XYZ file of N, CA and C in Angstrom:
798
model
N 115.074 88.902 103.300
C 115.080 89.570 102.121
C 114.149 90.705 102.039
N 113.016 90.383 102.407
C 111.899 91.578 102.284
C 112.303 92.734 103.116
N 112.691 92.511 104.355
C 113.274 93.770 104.967
C 114.297 94.425 104.300
N 115.197 93.591 103.744
C 116.468 94.326 103.009
C 115.836 95.133 101.741
N 114.727 94.779 101.037
C 114.087 95.615 100.197
C 113.411 96.597 100.516
N 112.682 96.730 101.595
C 111.981 97.504 102.194
C 112.986 98.672 102.500
N 114.173 98.429 103.253
C 115.222 99.372 103.551
C 115.840 100.039 102.248
N 115.879 99.418 101.094
C 116.326 100.061 100.096
C 115.324 100.990 99.405
N 114.099 100.582 99.516
C 112.902 101.510 98.971
C 112.931 102.760 99.854
N 113.021 102.532 101.287
C 112.858 103.686 102.014
C 114.219 104.720 101.840
N 115.338 104.070 101.664
C 116.485 104.927 101.354
C 116.325 105.688 100.265
N 115.801 105.076 99.003
C 115.428 105.948 97.726
C 114.485 107.021 98.041
N 113.403 106.519 98.766
C 112.584 107.511 98.794
C 112.757 108.786 99.698
N 113.659 108.381 100.767
C 114.375 109.443 101.499
C 115.157 110.323 100.686
N 115.719 109.879 100.002
C 116.991 110.668 99.161
C 116.006 111.679 98.265
N 114.917 111.152 97.658
C 114.139 112.168 96.916
C 113.547 113.281 97.794
N 112.944 112.806 98.678
C 112.101 113.873 99.592
C 113.137 114.763 100.381
N 114.283 114.223 100.652
C 115.177 115.180 101.328
C 115.575 116.278 100.235
N 115.754 115.788 99.007
C 116.175 116.920 97.954
C 115.258 117.948 97.778
N 113.904 117.585 97.924
C 112.866 118.391 97.675
C 112.727 119.203 98.851
N 112.821 118.858 99.989
C 112.782 119.441 101.186
C 113.602 120.656 101.548
N 114.982 120.060 101.092
C 116.359 120.969 101.189
C 116.523 121.905 100.109
N 115.780 121.679 99.045
C 116.061 122.467 97.768
C 117.240 122.241 97.140
N 117.858 120.946 97.345
C 119.143 120.722 96.751
C 119.267 119.310 95.993
N 119.401 119.463 94.841
C 119.175 118.157 93.891
C 120.134 117.088 94.473
N 119.627 115.768 94.179
C 120.582 114.773 94.769
C 120.970 113.792 93.575
N 121.998 112.769 94.096
C 122.564 112.023 93.121
C 121.560 111.246 92.400
N 121.675 110.582 91.335
C 120.921 109.641 90.883
C 120.672 108.384 91.700
N 119.484 107.467 91.373
C 119.374 106.398 92.392
C 119.897 105.051 91.890
N 120.971 105.253 91.113
C 121.491 103.913 90.294
C 122.395 103.165 91.493
N 122.673 103.830 92.475
C 123.495 103.039 93.599
C 122.420 102.441 94.526
N 121.282 102.640 94.379
C 120.309 102.131 95.289
C 119.324 101.178 94.662
N 118.848 101.510 93.677
C 117.943 100.593 92.774
C 118.541 100.068 91.372
N 118.194 98.812 91.171
C 118.670 98.060 90.012
C 118.200 98.731 88.850
N 118.999 98.961 87.790
C 118.784 99.699 86.350
C 117.428 98.828 85.654
N 116.712 99.731 85.237
C 115.466 99.309 84.606
C 114.377 98.517 85.481
N 114.518 98.551 86.683
C 113.326 97.851 87.696
C 112.350 98.951 88.053
N 111.479 99.200 86.989
C 110.533 100.103 86.875
C 109.394 99.599 88.335
N 109.209 98.473 88.440
C 108.401 98.139 89.520
C 108.811 98.577 90.835
N 110.104 98.426 90.974
C 110.698 98.958 92.535
C 110.700 100.417 92.396
N 110.763 100.924 91.169
C 110.716 102.528 91.154
C 109.361 102.974 91.445
N 108.346 102.403 91.011
C 106.969 102.808 91.570
C 106.536 102.582 92.913
N 107.214 101.530 93.503
C 107.186 101.218 95.007
C 107.849 102.405 95.676
N 108.836 103.010 95.264
C 109.484 104.241 95.729
C 108.396 105.417 95.655
N 107.885 105.648 94.302
C 107.074 106.566 94.109
C 105.840 106.603 95.320
N 105.409 105.165 95.390
C 104.183 105.164 96.281
C 104.518 105.618 97.655
N 105.596 105.214 98.221
C 106.006 105.436 99.572
C 105.816 107.111 99.817
N 106.282 107.932 98.723
C 106.350 109.463 99.102
C 104.846 109.856 98.653
N 104.234 109.162 97.963
C 102.740 109.511 97.711
C 101.959 109.282 99.135
N 102.270 108.269 99.722
C 101.628 107.765 100.792
C 101.996 108.970 102.094
N 103.225 109.380 101.959
C 103.671 110.465 102.986
C 102.809 111.603 102.802
N 102.791 112.078 101.498
C 102.023 113.372 101.110
C 100.605 113.318 101.356
N 99.904 111.949 101.320
C 98.489 112.039 101.657
C 98.396 112.001 103.198
N 99.443 111.378 103.877
C 99.374 111.465 105.346
C 99.490 112.742 105.854
N 100.276 113.481 105.248
C 100.528 114.964 105.560
C 99.400 115.739 105.283
N 98.302 115.349 104.759
C 97.013 116.330 104.550
C 96.919 116.645 103.156
N 97.869 116.318 102.285
C 97.635 116.729 100.839
C 96.586 116.003 100.195
N 95.595 116.435 99.014
C 94.776 115.644 98.288
C 95.345 115.329 97.074
N 95.028 114.020 96.625
C 95.375 113.411 95.158
C 94.225 114.063 94.301
N 94.610 114.996 93.275
C 93.505 115.596 92.375
C 93.474 115.206 91.109
N 94.503 114.313 90.737
C 94.631 113.817 89.307
C 96.129 112.917 89.190
N 96.373 112.973 87.683
C 97.638 112.084 87.295
C 98.167 112.924 86.319
N 99.532 112.664 86.128
C 100.117 113.005 84.905
C 100.924 112.007 84.260
N 100.790 112.001 82.884
C 101.384 110.840 82.028
C 102.564 111.371 81.491
N 103.794 110.637 81.474
C 104.906 110.993 80.806
C 105.574 109.952 79.937
N 106.495 110.250 79.066
C 107.261 109.325 78.256
C 106.127 108.983 77.300
N 105.249 109.721 76.622
C 104.309 109.395 75.455
C 105.151 109.836 74.244
N 106.250 110.106 74.185
C 107.011 110.258 72.970
C 107.729 109.072 72.634
N 107.653 108.355 71.375
C 108.328 107.089 71.180
C 109.866 107.457 71.311
N 110.223 108.607 70.806
C 111.753 108.950 70.790
C 112.226 108.942 72.308
N 111.596 109.457 73.265
C 112.105 109.660 74.497
C 112.091 108.244 75.168
N 111.010 107.588 74.815
C 110.945 105.882 75.404
C 112.156 105.392 74.967
N 112.534 105.461 73.722
C 113.668 104.853 73.171
C 114.810 105.063 73.935
N 114.960 106.634 74.199
C 116.113 107.164 74.943
C 116.255 106.570 76.183
N 115.211 106.124 76.971
C 115.255 105.843 78.290
C 115.263 104.146 78.221
N 114.991 103.636 77.060
C 114.976 102.075 76.996
C 113.576 101.414 77.613
N 112.519 102.164 77.501
C 111.270 101.616 77.700
C 110.272 101.613 76.574
N 109.301 100.823 76.725
C 108.345 100.631 75.545
C 106.800 101.215 75.903
N 106.792 101.935 77.086
C 105.492 102.454 77.340
C 105.529 103.665 78.140
N 104.466 104.543 78.451
C 104.470 105.801 79.089
C 105.056 105.253 80.572
N 105.000 106.424 81.466
C 105.042 106.308 82.933
C 103.998 107.233 83.485
N 103.653 107.343 84.841
C 102.602 108.180 85.380
C 103.312 108.625 86.867
N 102.678 109.776 87.158
C 102.859 110.302 88.478
C 101.634 110.775 89.149
N 101.695 111.370 90.310
C 100.514 111.802 90.882
C 100.472 113.290 90.826
N 99.095 113.831 90.872
C 98.958 115.476 90.958
C 98.347 115.525 92.279
N 98.867 116.589 92.837
C 98.538 116.792 94.255
C 97.848 118.327 94.243
N 97.084 118.605 95.215
C 96.326 119.948 95.223
C 97.184 121.318 95.348
N 98.444 120.914 95.705
C 99.336 122.299 95.911
C 100.187 122.235 94.729
N 99.961 121.517 93.486
C 100.752 121.607 92.432
C 100.251 122.498 91.326
N 98.842 122.842 91.683
C 98.210 123.656 90.555
C 98.259 125.259 90.528
N 98.770 125.891 89.537
C 99.096 127.212 89.662
C 97.960 127.711 88.592
N 97.450 128.917 89.126
C 96.575 129.563 88.038
C 97.244 130.257 86.773
N 96.293 130.174 85.836
C 96.894 130.636 84.512
C 97.569 132.102 84.510
N 98.634 132.116 84.423
C 99.463 133.496 84.307
C 100.062 133.930 85.691
N 99.690 133.092 86.668
C 100.429 133.676 87.934
C 101.766 133.375 88.018
N 102.514 134.129 88.690
C 103.937 134.084 88.828
C 104.219 132.894 89.744
N 105.057 132.025 89.344
C 105.675 130.938 90.221
C 107.003 131.367 90.791
N 107.156 131.203 91.969
C 108.156 132.030 92.803
C 109.461 131.446 92.500
N 110.615 132.166 92.501
C 111.787 131.782 92.188
C 112.204 130.997 93.215
N 112.682 129.667 93.079
C 113.180 128.874 94.297
C 112.177 127.881 94.450
N 110.994 127.967 94.167
C 109.975 127.032 94.356
C 110.382 125.882 93.873
N 110.986 125.472 92.463
C 111.428 124.257 91.979
C 112.702 124.308 91.845
N 113.392 123.196 91.686
C 114.814 122.863 91.616
C 115.383 123.341 90.158
N 114.879 122.619 89.381
C 115.490 122.922 87.825
C 114.335 122.715 86.990
N 113.620 123.551 86.879
C 112.099 123.488 86.121
C 112.358 123.463 84.584
N 111.433 122.726 84.139
C 111.323 123.053 82.373
C 109.835 122.725 82.227
N 109.493 122.981 80.913
C 107.968 123.114 80.647
C 107.801 122.406 79.599
N 106.465 121.619 79.559
C 105.854 120.972 78.390
C 104.382 121.377 78.258
N 103.899 121.731 76.872
C 102.652 121.982 76.485
C 101.720 120.787 76.381
N 100.556 120.629 76.870
C 99.862 119.324 77.084
C 98.452 119.631 76.908
N 97.728 118.610 76.708
C 96.131 118.749 76.788
C 95.925 117.944 78.094
N 95.132 118.675 78.972
C 94.406 118.208 80.226
C 93.181 117.852 79.989
N 92.765 116.721 80.715
C 91.357 116.081 80.495
C 90.875 116.197 82.031
N 89.570 116.609 82.099
C 88.946 116.524 83.524
C 87.826 115.453 83.544
N 87.784 114.692 84.355
C 86.970 113.426 84.190
C 85.623 113.990 84.713
N 84.464 113.530 84.129
C 83.052 113.569 84.758
C 82.557 112.290 85.206
N 83.137 111.140 85.187
C 82.843 109.917 85.417
C 84.108 109.008 85.911
N 83.684 108.028 86.925
C 84.730 107.235 87.412
C 85.179 106.305 86.467
N 86.449 105.898 86.422
C 87.079 104.778 85.503
C 87.446 103.632 86.102
N 86.702 102.879 86.815
C 87.113 101.800 87.811
C 87.015 100.392 87.123
N 86.365 100.232 85.872
C 86.272 98.858 85.231
C 87.409 98.380 85.052
N 87.362 97.143 85.280
C 88.488 96.282 84.586
C 88.643 96.054 83.129
N 87.437 96.518 82.352
C 87.443 96.363 80.845
C 87.097 97.760 80.507
N 88.038 98.704 80.563
C 87.770 100.069 79.896
C 88.101 100.060 78.319
N 87.130 100.613 77.633
C 87.147 100.704 76.228
C 87.472 102.156 75.984
N 87.961 102.522 74.576
C 88.083 103.731 74.261
C 86.780 104.563 74.271
N 85.813 103.965 74.085
C 84.489 104.664 74.303
C 84.245 105.168 75.608
N 84.593 104.206 76.449
C 84.511 104.711 77.978
C 85.248 105.914 78.335
N 86.284 105.983 77.731
C 87.382 107.241 78.033
C 86.572 108.333 77.448
N 86.100 108.482 76.215
C 85.535 109.432 75.605
C 84.312 109.913 76.363
N 83.627 108.890 76.957
C 82.198 109.254 77.629
C 82.565 109.790 79.090
N 83.836 109.428 79.521
C 84.028 109.931 80.746
C 84.601 111.453 80.979
N 85.334 111.704 79.652
C 86.030 113.188 79.652
C 84.766 114.141 80.044
N 84.916 114.945 80.751
C 83.669 116.126 80.866
C 84.181 117.359 79.960
N 85.677 117.525 79.980
C 85.998 118.748 79.106
C 87.570 118.539 78.978
N 88.219 119.454 77.959
C 89.506 119.145 77.908
C 89.896 120.877 77.974
N 91.193 121.037 78.281
C 91.831 122.521 78.441
C 93.298 122.309 77.928
N 93.902 123.520 77.714
C 95.182 123.569 77.404
C 96.022 123.496 78.644
N 97.225 123.113 78.828
C 97.817 122.955 79.981
C 99.389 123.055 79.709
N 100.139 123.768 80.680
C 101.550 123.550 80.777
C 101.910 122.807 81.902
N 102.749 121.657 81.798
C 103.326 121.000 82.970
C 104.765 121.567 83.055
N 104.812 122.100 84.319
C 106.118 122.576 84.823
C 106.757 121.410 85.612
N 107.514 120.660 84.676
C 108.251 119.526 85.094
C 109.698 119.697 85.933
N 110.114 118.889 86.719
C 111.166 119.202 87.634
C 111.773 117.973 88.043
N 112.969 118.056 88.555
C 113.576 116.747 88.895
C 114.305 116.962 90.185
N 114.156 115.999 90.983
C 115.220 115.950 92.280
C 116.425 115.590 91.905
N 116.631 115.014 90.825
C 117.954 114.388 90.282
C 118.979 115.624 90.009
N 120.052 115.481 90.360
C 120.819 116.577 89.874
C 121.143 116.540 88.420
N 120.982 117.779 87.679
C 121.267 118.003 86.265
C 120.619 117.202 85.358
N 119.346 116.872 85.910
C 118.493 115.976 85.125
C 119.109 114.687 84.411
N 120.227 114.013 85.197
C 120.792 112.923 84.809
C 119.909 111.631 85.141
N 118.808 111.515 84.559
C 117.889 110.591 84.902
C 117.896 109.186 83.922
N 117.499 108.006 84.716
C 117.169 106.939 83.888
C 115.665 106.649 84.072
N 114.976 105.763 83.597
C 113.867 105.415 83.677
C 113.483 105.201 85.129
N 114.257 104.697 86.077
C 113.968 104.385 87.297
C 114.061 105.677 88.104
N 114.881 106.517 87.750
C 114.972 107.836 88.358
C 113.786 108.692 88.196
N 113.164 108.829 87.048
C 112.166 109.435 86.752
C 110.812 108.892 87.411
N 110.637 107.611 87.202
C 109.255 106.895 87.846
C 109.285 107.211 89.268
N 110.417 106.769 90.146
C 110.659 106.859 91.464
C 110.323 108.472 91.864
N 110.784 109.471 91.168
C 110.636 110.969 91.364
C 109.379 111.299 90.788
N 108.039 110.491 91.115
C 106.843 110.839 90.729
C 106.828 111.473 89.367
N 107.386 110.661 88.343
C 107.386 110.956 86.910
C 108.049 112.389 86.546
N 109.017 112.879 87.348
C 109.605 114.255 87.416
C 108.549 115.259 87.447
N 107.518 115.053 88.301
C 106.553 116.323 88.280
C 106.969 117.468 89.219
N 106.280 118.383 88.802
C 106.587 119.695 89.632
C 105.208 120.451 89.822
N 104.810 121.298 88.929
C 103.415 122.057 89.009
C 102.843 121.792 87.725
N 101.676 122.407 87.529
C 101.095 122.422 86.423
C 99.992 123.625 86.451
N 99.719 124.275 85.056
C 99.107 125.374 84.855
C 97.841 125.071 83.809
N 96.616 125.263 84.101
C 95.371 124.919 83.187
C 95.017 126.119 82.811
N 94.686 126.048 81.449
C 93.656 127.278 80.917
C 92.442 127.287 81.381
N 91.858 128.476 80.861
C 90.575 128.754 81.713
C 89.196 128.607 80.936
N 89.434 127.928 79.564
C 88.132 128.137 78.871
C 87.958 126.175 78.378
N 87.287 125.625 79.197
C 86.966 124.165 78.842
C 86.433 124.011 77.442
N 86.645 122.925 76.767
C 86.137 122.529 75.669
C 85.719 121.105 75.650
N 84.546 120.932 75.107
C 83.854 119.501 74.691
C 84.986 118.620 73.630
N 84.890 117.389 74.000
C 85.638 116.514 73.058
C 84.993 116.648 71.631
N 83.784 116.877 71.627
C 82.940 116.806 70.442
C 83.405 118.045 69.477
N 84.104 119.022 70.181
C 84.424 120.276 69.365
C 85.981 120.274 68.991
N 86.598 119.018 69.271
C 87.912 119.106 68.946
C 88.417 117.996 68.098
N 89.576 118.289 67.385
C 90.160 117.259 66.592
C 91.453 117.174 67.357
N 91.674 116.184 68.464
C 92.802 116.070 69.141
C 94.114 115.493 68.440
N 93.976 114.681 67.441
C 95.083 114.148 66.980
C 95.715 115.034 66.103
N 95.023 115.985 65.524
C 95.569 116.917 64.411
C 95.735 118.392 65.030
N 95.372 118.497 66.317
C 95.717 119.772 66.693
C 97.126 120.351 66.993
N 97.317 121.660 66.469
C 98.627 122.178 66.468
C 99.016 122.846 67.549
N 100.180 122.822 68.338
C 100.772 123.452 69.293
C 101.955 124.467 69.143
N 101.706 125.515 69.632
C 103.011 126.478 69.664
C 103.168 127.047 70.949
N 104.531 126.555 71.466
C 104.952 127.580 72.923
C 105.940 128.557 72.521
N 105.676 129.700 73.220
C 106.583 130.924 72.837
C 106.937 131.265 74.290
N 108.196 131.702 74.218
C 109.010 132.260 75.508
C 109.211 133.824 75.092
N 108.424 134.734 75.817
C 108.744 136.117 75.608
C 108.262 136.636 74.076
N 107.187 135.653 73.638
C 106.783 135.912 72.440
C 107.341 135.194 71.262
N 108.464 134.487 71.580
C 109.392 133.773 70.376
C 108.968 132.402 70.432
N 108.866 131.783 69.524
C 108.429 130.278 69.314
C 109.768 129.471 69.715
N 109.354 128.357 70.772
C 110.374 127.542 71.317
C 110.189 126.068 71.142
N 108.924 125.790 71.053
C 108.409 124.406 70.949
C 107.175 124.383 70.099
N 107.120 123.524 69.359
C 105.903 123.106 68.357
C 105.546 121.603 68.308
N 104.308 121.509 68.066
C 104.072 119.828 67.939
C 102.416 119.670 67.629
N 102.099 118.610 67.586
C 100.701 118.216 67.409
C 100.264 117.266 68.269
N 98.980 117.079 68.301
C 98.218 115.941 69.123
C 98.766 114.602 69.028
N 99.030 114.472 67.671
C 99.364 112.979 67.431
C 100.700 112.681 68.024
N 101.601 113.565 68.356
C 103.038 113.438 69.024
C 102.668 112.618 70.487
N 101.519 112.667 70.943
C 101.143 111.959 72.098
C 100.461 110.542 71.993
N 101.326 109.720 71.776
C 100.770 108.162 71.535
C 99.577 108.042 70.467
N 99.942 108.921 69.517
C 98.944 108.945 68.359
C 97.777 109.827 68.382
N 97.352 109.860 69.830
C 96.231 110.761 69.914
C 96.209 110.978 71.825
N 96.122 112.279 72.331
C 96.024 112.157 73.657
C 95.178 111.343 74.345
N 94.077 110.740 73.612
C 92.932 110.044 74.340
C 93.664 108.584 74.648
N 94.446 108.198 73.627
C 95.001 107.081 73.781
C 95.941 106.825 75.034
N 96.641 108.100 75.399
C 97.240 108.241 76.732
C 96.416 108.020 77.867
N 95.460 108.647 77.803
C 94.461 108.532 78.903
C 93.751 107.176 79.023
N 93.732 106.497 77.936
C 93.123 105.225 77.901
C 94.124 104.067 78.460
N 95.417 104.580 78.191
C 96.443 103.653 78.620
C 96.587 104.028 80.477
N 96.444 105.236 80.860
C 96.544 105.464 82.132
C 95.308 104.966 82.851
N 94.186 104.986 82.523
C 92.906 104.515 83.137
C 93.061 103.106 83.460
N 93.739 102.152 82.373
C 93.669 100.762 82.706
C 94.907 100.555 83.659
N 95.987 101.316 83.672
C 96.996 101.155 84.586
C 96.527 101.399 85.955
N 95.746 102.509 86.007
C 95.320 102.910 87.261
C 94.421 101.815 88.024
N 93.462 101.099 87.269
C 92.848 99.958 87.705
C 93.752 98.942 88.104
N 94.717 98.674 87.479
C 95.598 97.507 87.833
C 96.350 97.724 89.195
N 96.797 99.091 89.402
C 97.653 99.284 90.528
C 96.673 99.717 91.650
N 95.521 99.796 91.578
C 94.395 99.979 92.747
C 94.220 101.539 93.025
N 94.565 102.208 91.954
C 94.159 103.804 92.121
C 93.366 104.359 90.986
N 92.024 103.626 90.845
C 91.404 104.000 89.744
C 91.140 105.579 89.691
N 90.936 105.853 88.456
C 90.796 107.462 88.034
C 89.401 107.702 88.458
N 88.955 108.910 89.076
C 87.694 109.157 89.504
C 87.021 110.296 89.004
N 85.769 110.528 88.985
C 85.146 111.925 88.494
C 85.774 113.166 89.488
N 86.125 113.875 88.491
C 86.837 115.345 89.134
C 88.369 115.343 89.012
N 88.808 114.104 88.560
C 90.514 114.027 88.318
C 90.638 115.013 87.194
N 91.931 115.456 87.240
C 92.563 116.080 86.041
C 93.693 115.382 85.837
N 93.898 115.128 84.561
C 94.927 114.037 83.931
C 95.762 114.837 82.729
N 96.990 115.096 83.056
C 97.812 115.851 81.849
C 98.266 114.673 81.121
N 98.019 114.925 79.777
C 98.116 113.616 78.945
C 99.374 113.359 78.075
N 100.227 114.273 78.387
C 101.583 114.182 77.719
C 102.150 115.251 76.903
N 103.286 115.341 76.591
C 103.684 116.406 75.941
C 103.451 116.426 74.403
N 103.040 117.656 73.763
C 102.842 117.743 72.345
C 103.899 118.080 71.458
N 104.904 118.486 72.318
C 106.277 118.788 71.492
C 107.341 118.905 72.641
N 108.703 119.284 72.153
C 109.623 119.197 72.925
C 109.689 119.898 74.365
N 110.159 119.404 75.284
C 110.464 120.213 76.637
C 111.429 121.349 76.470
N 110.947 122.554 77.196
C 111.864 123.652 77.058
C 112.450 124.088 78.408
N 113.373 124.753 78.560
C 113.897 125.206 79.889
C 113.002 126.413 80.283
N 113.020 126.648 81.803
C 112.114 127.702 82.190
C 113.344 128.399 83.193
N 113.440 129.634 82.897
C 114.326 130.339 83.672
C 113.699 131.737 84.480
N 114.180 132.046 85.626
C 113.475 133.403 86.136
C 113.282 134.499 85.278
N 111.999 134.865 85.359
C 111.459 135.844 84.431
C 110.939 135.555 83.068
N 111.150 134.306 82.870
C 110.513 133.877 81.656
C 108.890 133.601 81.636
N 108.227 134.027 80.574
C 106.818 133.910 80.438
C 106.688 132.982 79.372
N 106.186 131.744 79.582
C 105.850 130.608 78.494
C 104.537 130.588 78.366
N 103.966 130.767 76.951
C 102.652 130.657 76.606
C 102.456 129.498 75.514
N 101.756 128.566 75.975
C 101.166 127.660 74.869
C 99.761 127.870 74.175
N 99.801 127.757 72.904
C 98.612 127.627 72.167
C 98.345 126.533 71.512
N 97.179 125.942 71.578
C 96.657 124.761 70.993
C 95.307 124.865 70.285
N 95.305 124.526 69.016
C 94.200 124.822 68.045
C 92.921 124.032 68.817
N 91.893 125.071 68.805
C 90.651 124.490 69.306
C 90.567 124.691 70.874
N 91.853 124.837 71.474
C 91.419 124.814 72.758
C 92.142 126.365 73.679
N 92.481 127.059 72.844
C 93.140 128.323 73.229
C 94.569 128.335 73.827
N 94.846 129.055 74.940
C 96.115 129.308 75.281
C 96.348 129.355 76.793
N 97.555 129.129 77.283
C 97.664 129.037 78.702
C 99.117 129.497 79.079
N 99.390 130.173 80.088
C 100.617 131.016 80.279
C 101.117 130.347 81.698
N 102.409 130.140 81.768
C 103.132 129.798 82.838
C 104.187 130.934 83.061
N 104.257 131.674 84.113
C 104.977 132.912 84.203
C 105.946 132.604 85.349
N 107.398 132.832 85.476
C 108.254 132.547 86.311
C 108.896 133.823 86.867
N 108.685 134.095 88.142
C 109.261 135.321 88.919
C 110.576 135.477 88.664
N 111.182 136.847 88.490
C 112.596 136.934 88.554
C 113.092 136.855 89.866
N 114.430 136.549 89.839
C 115.162 136.166 91.207
C 115.003 137.604 91.899
N 114.906 137.449 93.182
C 114.833 138.672 94.041
C 116.309 138.935 94.461
């Protein structure tokens, strides 16, 4: 039975990694993994995480997804999910993202936290979270899916590293004491026209709540957050499509702005 389950997990992980390497989206994992079995989906994610680490990539942080109650309801879950951030996923502010680097990119405006302390205790409080954050930055997460046409269930997105792609951080760090994260307003524009708006409260009531959830989860799964980690805390507004030639800019009250530029097709 254990061998059969291992074979199933490897088959699912191989489907996702092959889609990424071949630049060809794959079918959903519904024919491999039981619906709503999030634990198995995280085991698939972990297989591909270990493969990337073995290949020499460095783990530099985490991303939090499904922080919107509406999206949770849509996928039939009652909590967020998480994925891994690797060193090759960071894109400098405003630098062009090559056409074809991602399969079917979309973008979300978020608040990123960079930690100054480890968060390895089994009993983490919100005060611990606040003390551990070195600074915050505006961020654009360029999400992606290896699943064709974004036909995803909760199992698909969790197994697929929480539908991660790339991320862009703004360049002007801010201390938490200078910010009102719950009420901060976000506007994302495409070529100067607004395409997404939101507020900090859209992210589990406050982006710090999302970080608190993640920190506790990471201790439970044996990958505690460490000083220097970057955490993308979750979308402040609706996700938008990203096409070749698009320039998306997100402005967040108190944090400034950040741009994700997508190269035109050659």
